[in-house]
Amino acid sequence: MNPLLHLTDAQIGAWVASFMLPLFRVGSMLMAMPVFGTTMVPKRIRLYLALAITVVISPTLPPMPVVDALSLQGLLLAGEQIVIGSLLGFSLQMLFQAFLIAGQILAIQMGMGFASMNDPVNGVQTAVVGQFFTMLVTLLFLAMNGHLVVFEVLVESFTTLPVGGGLLVNQFWEVIMHMSWVLAAAVILVLPAITALLVVNVAFGVMTRAAPQLNIFSIGFPLTLVMGMLILWLSMADILNQYQPMATEALQWLRELARAR
């Protein structure tokens, strides 16, 4: 028998600890995070990407606990890595959901809530304006190398949140408490547009009060739609200044969640 092909239980356990456990955390984060975790990216591609990232970062990771691959401890450690990776990916989803909710709010206010299309990211029907905001934030996120920052935090998380260190209740609580930030950020994002459309609706109300014979429904809807499109076009000039602080806060919160530097 060739001794090179003889593997002991200790060798298999060391291999599982040094490669498979990081793979679970990397793979679960790629499945949960935006851009890479969407339905537009096939699951096989995400698996290949997780394997490639794990192969690259494995030599730089701290020592992993040696466990039996089929033992209860090994299954618990694998579940721990899946939960940590999913939390990190889900926390990043909040940035994208803030823009999606902002687009939904703006679409309803300007009368385009009925104009919906299939969202390939979430796999549901969303308003066209919300889909536009989603594509915009995706391009900005990739153009500013936000995905590289996420991978950096992921690698540092193996030091700050070591394998076998246990899951902290504070992490779950921080994710739940930070969900309110999504709605607040969405409202702040479209608050100028909502205010302008509110002024337009008040003007229509005054016109209806002054001239009751005027059919406000026949002219109010198209004018509101046109004014909404104009306001959306004007607000795009400042979208970068609105995106930068929101993305900075989201990435900083991701670092705090992973306790990275």
Coordinates of C-alpha atoms in Angstrom, one line a residue:
M1 CA 0.0 0.0 0.0
N2 CA 1.2 3.4 -0.9
P3 CA 1.8 5.4 2.4
L4 CA 0.9 8.6 0.7
L5 CA -2.6 7.4 0.3
H6 CA -3.0 6.4 3.9
L7 CA -4.9 9.0 5.9
T8 CA -5.4 8.8 9.6
D9 CA -8.4 10.2 11.5
A10 CA -6.2 13.0 12.8
Q11 CA -5.1 14.0 9.3
I12 CA -8.7 14.0 8.1
G13 CA -9.8 16.1 11.1
A14 CA -7.0 18.6 10.5
W15 CA -8.0 18.9 6.9
V16 CA -11.7 19.4 7.7
A17 CA -10.8 22.1 10.3
S18 CA -8.3 23.9 8.0
F19 CA -10.5 24.0 4.9
M20 CA -14.1 22.9 5.4
L21 CA -14.9 25.0 8.4
P22 CA -13.7 28.3 6.7
L23 CA -15.6 27.1 3.6
F24 CA -18.9 27.0 5.5
R25 CA -18.4 30.6 6.6
V26 CA -17.3 31.9 3.3
G27 CA -20.0 30.0 1.4
S28 CA -22.8 31.1 3.7
M29 CA -21.8 34.7 3.4
L30 CA -21.7 34.5 -0.4
M31 CA -25.2 33.0 -0.4
A32 CA -26.6 35.7 1.9
M33 CA -24.8 38.9 0.8
P34 CA -26.1 41.1 -2.0
V35 CA -24.7 41.1 -5.6
F36 CA -23.1 37.6 -5.3
G37 CA -26.0 36.1 -3.3
T38 CA -28.7 37.0 -5.8
T39 CA -30.6 34.7 -8.1
M40 CA -28.7 36.3 -11.1
V41 CA -25.6 34.4 -10.0
P42 CA -26.0 30.6 -10.3
K43 CA -25.4 28.6 -7.2
R44 CA -22.7 26.6 -8.9
I45 CA -20.8 29.8 -9.6
R46 CA -21.2 30.9 -6.0
L47 CA -19.8 27.5 -4.9
Y48 CA -16.8 27.8 -7.2
L49 CA -16.2 31.3 -5.9
A50 CA -16.4 30.1 -2.3
L51 CA -13.9 27.3 -3.0
A52 CA -11.5 29.7 -4.7
I53 CA -11.7 32.3 -1.8
T54 CA -11.2 29.6 0.8
V55 CA -8.2 28.1 -1.0
V56 CA -6.6 31.6 -1.1
I57 CA -7.2 32.6 2.5
S58 CA -6.7 29.2 4.2
P59 CA -2.9 29.6 4.6
T60 CA -3.4 33.0 6.3
L61 CA -6.0 32.0 8.8
P62 CA -5.2 31.2 12.5
P63 CA -5.0 27.6 13.6
M64 CA -8.3 25.8 13.5
P65 CA -9.5 23.3 16.1
V66 CA -9.0 19.7 15.1
V67 CA -12.3 17.8 15.2
D68 CA -13.8 14.6 13.8
A69 CA -15.6 15.4 10.6
L70 CA -18.7 13.3 11.5
S71 CA -18.9 14.0 15.2
L72 CA -21.5 16.2 16.9
Q73 CA -18.8 18.8 17.6
G74 CA -17.9 19.0 14.0
L75 CA -21.5 19.5 13.0
L76 CA -22.0 22.2 15.7
L77 CA -18.9 24.0 14.5
A78 CA -20.1 23.9 10.9
G79 CA -23.5 25.3 11.9
E80 CA -21.7 28.0 13.9
Q81 CA -19.8 29.1 10.7
I82 CA -23.0 29.1 8.6
V83 CA -24.8 31.3 11.1
I84 CA -21.8 33.8 11.4
G85 CA -21.5 34.0 7.6
S86 CA -25.2 34.5 7.1
L87 CA -25.3 37.3 9.7
L88 CA -22.4 39.1 8.0
G89 CA -24.1 38.7 4.6
F90 CA -27.6 39.7 5.9
S91 CA -26.2 42.8 7.5
L92 CA -24.9 44.0 4.2
Q93 CA -28.3 43.4 2.6
M94 CA -29.7 46.3 4.7
L95 CA -27.8 48.8 2.5
F96 CA -29.4 47.5 -0.6
Q97 CA -32.9 47.1 0.9
A98 CA -32.8 50.8 2.0
F99 CA -32.5 51.9 -1.6
L100 CA -35.2 49.4 -2.7
I101 CA -37.6 50.7 -0.1
A102 CA -36.8 54.2 -1.1
G103 CA -37.7 53.4 -4.7
Q104 CA -40.9 51.8 -3.6
I105 CA -41.9 54.8 -1.5
L106 CA -41.1 57.2 -4.4
A107 CA -43.0 55.0 -6.9
I108 CA -46.1 55.1 -4.8
Q109 CA -45.9 58.8 -4.3
M110 CA -45.5 59.6 -8.0
G111 CA -48.1 57.2 -9.1
M112 CA -45.9 54.5 -10.6
G113 CA -46.7 51.9 -8.0
F114 CA -48.6 49.9 -10.7
A115 CA -45.5 49.8 -13.0
S116 CA -43.8 46.7 -11.7
M117 CA -41.4 44.2 -13.1
N118 CA -39.7 41.0 -12.1
D119 CA -36.8 41.7 -9.7
P120 CA -34.0 39.2 -10.6
V121 CA -32.2 40.0 -7.4
N122 CA -35.0 39.0 -5.0
G123 CA -37.2 37.0 -7.3
V124 CA -40.3 39.0 -6.7
Q125 CA -42.4 41.7 -8.4
T126 CA -41.1 45.2 -7.5
A127 CA -41.8 48.7 -8.8
V128 CA -39.7 49.9 -11.7
V129 CA -38.3 52.8 -9.6
G130 CA -37.2 50.4 -6.9
Q131 CA -35.6 48.2 -9.4
F132 CA -33.7 51.2 -10.8
F133 CA -32.4 52.1 -7.4
T134 CA -31.3 48.5 -6.8
M135 CA -29.3 48.4 -10.0
L136 CA -27.9 51.8 -9.2
V137 CA -26.7 50.9 -5.8
T138 CA -25.2 47.6 -7.1
L139 CA -23.1 49.5 -9.7
L140 CA -22.0 52.0 -7.1
F141 CA -21.1 49.3 -4.6
L142 CA -18.9 47.4 -7.2
A143 CA -17.4 50.6 -8.6
M144 CA -16.2 51.7 -5.1
N145 CA -14.8 48.3 -4.3
G146 CA -17.3 47.6 -1.6
H147 CA -17.0 43.9 -2.2
L148 CA -13.3 44.0 -1.5
V149 CA -14.0 45.6 1.8
V150 CA -16.5 42.8 2.6
F151 CA -13.9 40.1 1.8
E152 CA -11.3 41.9 4.0
V153 CA -13.8 41.9 6.9
L154 CA -14.6 38.3 6.3
V155 CA -10.9 37.3 6.5
E156 CA -10.4 39.3 9.7
S157 CA -13.5 37.7 11.2
F158 CA -11.6 34.4 11.6
T159 CA -9.3 36.2 14.0
T160 CA -11.9 38.4 15.8
L161 CA -14.6 35.6 15.8
P162 CA -12.5 32.5 15.8
V163 CA -13.9 29.1 14.9
G164 CA -15.2 27.5 18.1
G165 CA -15.4 30.8 19.9
G166 CA -19.2 30.5 20.2
L167 CA -22.0 32.7 19.0
L168 CA -22.8 35.8 21.0
V169 CA -26.3 36.9 21.6
N170 CA -25.2 40.5 21.1
Q171 CA -24.6 39.8 17.5
F172 CA -28.2 38.7 16.9
W173 CA -29.5 41.7 18.9
E174 CA -27.4 44.1 16.9
V175 CA -28.8 42.8 13.7
I176 CA -32.3 43.1 14.9
M177 CA -31.8 46.6 16.3
H178 CA -30.1 47.8 13.1
M179 CA -33.2 46.9 11.0
S180 CA -34.8 50.2 11.9
W181 CA -31.9 51.9 10.2
V182 CA -33.2 50.6 6.8
L183 CA -36.5 52.4 7.0
A184 CA -34.9 55.6 8.4
A185 CA -32.3 55.6 5.6
A186 CA -34.9 55.0 3.0
V187 CA -37.1 57.9 4.2
I188 CA -34.1 60.2 4.4
L189 CA -33.1 59.2 0.8
V190 CA -36.4 60.2 -0.8
L191 CA -37.5 62.9 1.7
P192 CA -36.8 65.8 -0.7
A193 CA -38.7 64.1 -3.5
I194 CA -41.6 63.2 -1.2
T195 CA -41.7 66.9 0.0
A196 CA -41.7 68.2 -3.6
L197 CA -44.5 65.8 -4.6
L198 CA -46.5 66.8 -1.5
V199 CA -46.3 70.4 -2.6
V200 CA -47.6 69.3 -6.0
N201 CA -50.5 67.4 -4.4
V202 CA -51.3 70.4 -2.2
A203 CA -51.4 72.6 -5.3
F204 CA -53.9 70.2 -6.9
G205 CA -56.0 70.4 -3.8
V206 CA -56.1 74.2 -3.9
M207 CA -57.0 74.0 -7.6
T208 CA -59.9 71.6 -6.9
R209 CA -61.1 73.9 -4.1
A210 CA -60.9 77.0 -6.2
A211 CA -62.5 75.4 -9.3
P212 CA -64.7 72.4 -8.3
Q213 CA -65.8 71.9 -11.9
L214 CA -62.2 71.1 -12.9
N215 CA -61.7 67.3 -13.3
I216 CA -58.6 67.0 -11.2
F217 CA -58.3 63.3 -11.7
S218 CA -57.9 63.6 -15.5
I219 CA -55.0 66.1 -15.2
G220 CA -53.6 65.4 -11.7
F221 CA -52.4 61.9 -12.4
P222 CA -50.3 62.6 -15.5
L223 CA -49.0 65.8 -14.1
T224 CA -48.0 64.1 -10.9
L225 CA -46.3 61.4 -12.9
V226 CA -44.4 63.9 -15.0
M227 CA -43.4 65.9 -12.0
G228 CA -42.3 62.8 -10.2
M229 CA -40.0 61.8 -13.2
L230 CA -38.6 65.3 -13.2
I231 CA -37.9 65.2 -9.5
L232 CA -36.3 61.8 -9.8
W233 CA -34.1 63.1 -12.6
L234 CA -33.0 66.1 -10.5
S235 CA -32.4 64.0 -7.4
M236 CA -30.0 61.7 -9.4
A237 CA -27.5 64.6 -9.4
D238 CA -26.9 64.2 -5.7
I239 CA -27.2 60.4 -5.4
L240 CA -23.5 59.9 -4.9
N241 CA -23.4 62.2 -1.9
Q242 CA -26.3 60.3 -0.5
Y243 CA -24.8 56.9 -1.2
Q244 CA -21.4 57.5 0.3
P245 CA -22.4 58.1 4.0
M246 CA -25.0 55.3 3.9
A247 CA -22.4 52.8 2.4
T248 CA -19.8 54.0 4.9
E249 CA -22.1 53.4 7.8
A250 CA -23.2 50.0 6.6
L251 CA -19.6 48.8 6.1
Q252 CA -18.5 50.3 9.4
W253 CA -21.4 48.4 11.1
L254 CA -20.3 45.3 9.3
R255 CA -16.8 45.7 10.8
E256 CA -18.3 46.3 14.3
L257 CA -20.4 43.2 13.9
A258 CA -17.3 41.1 13.0
R259 CA -15.2 43.1 15.5
A260 CA -12.7 43.8 12.8
R261 CA -10.3 46.7 12.8

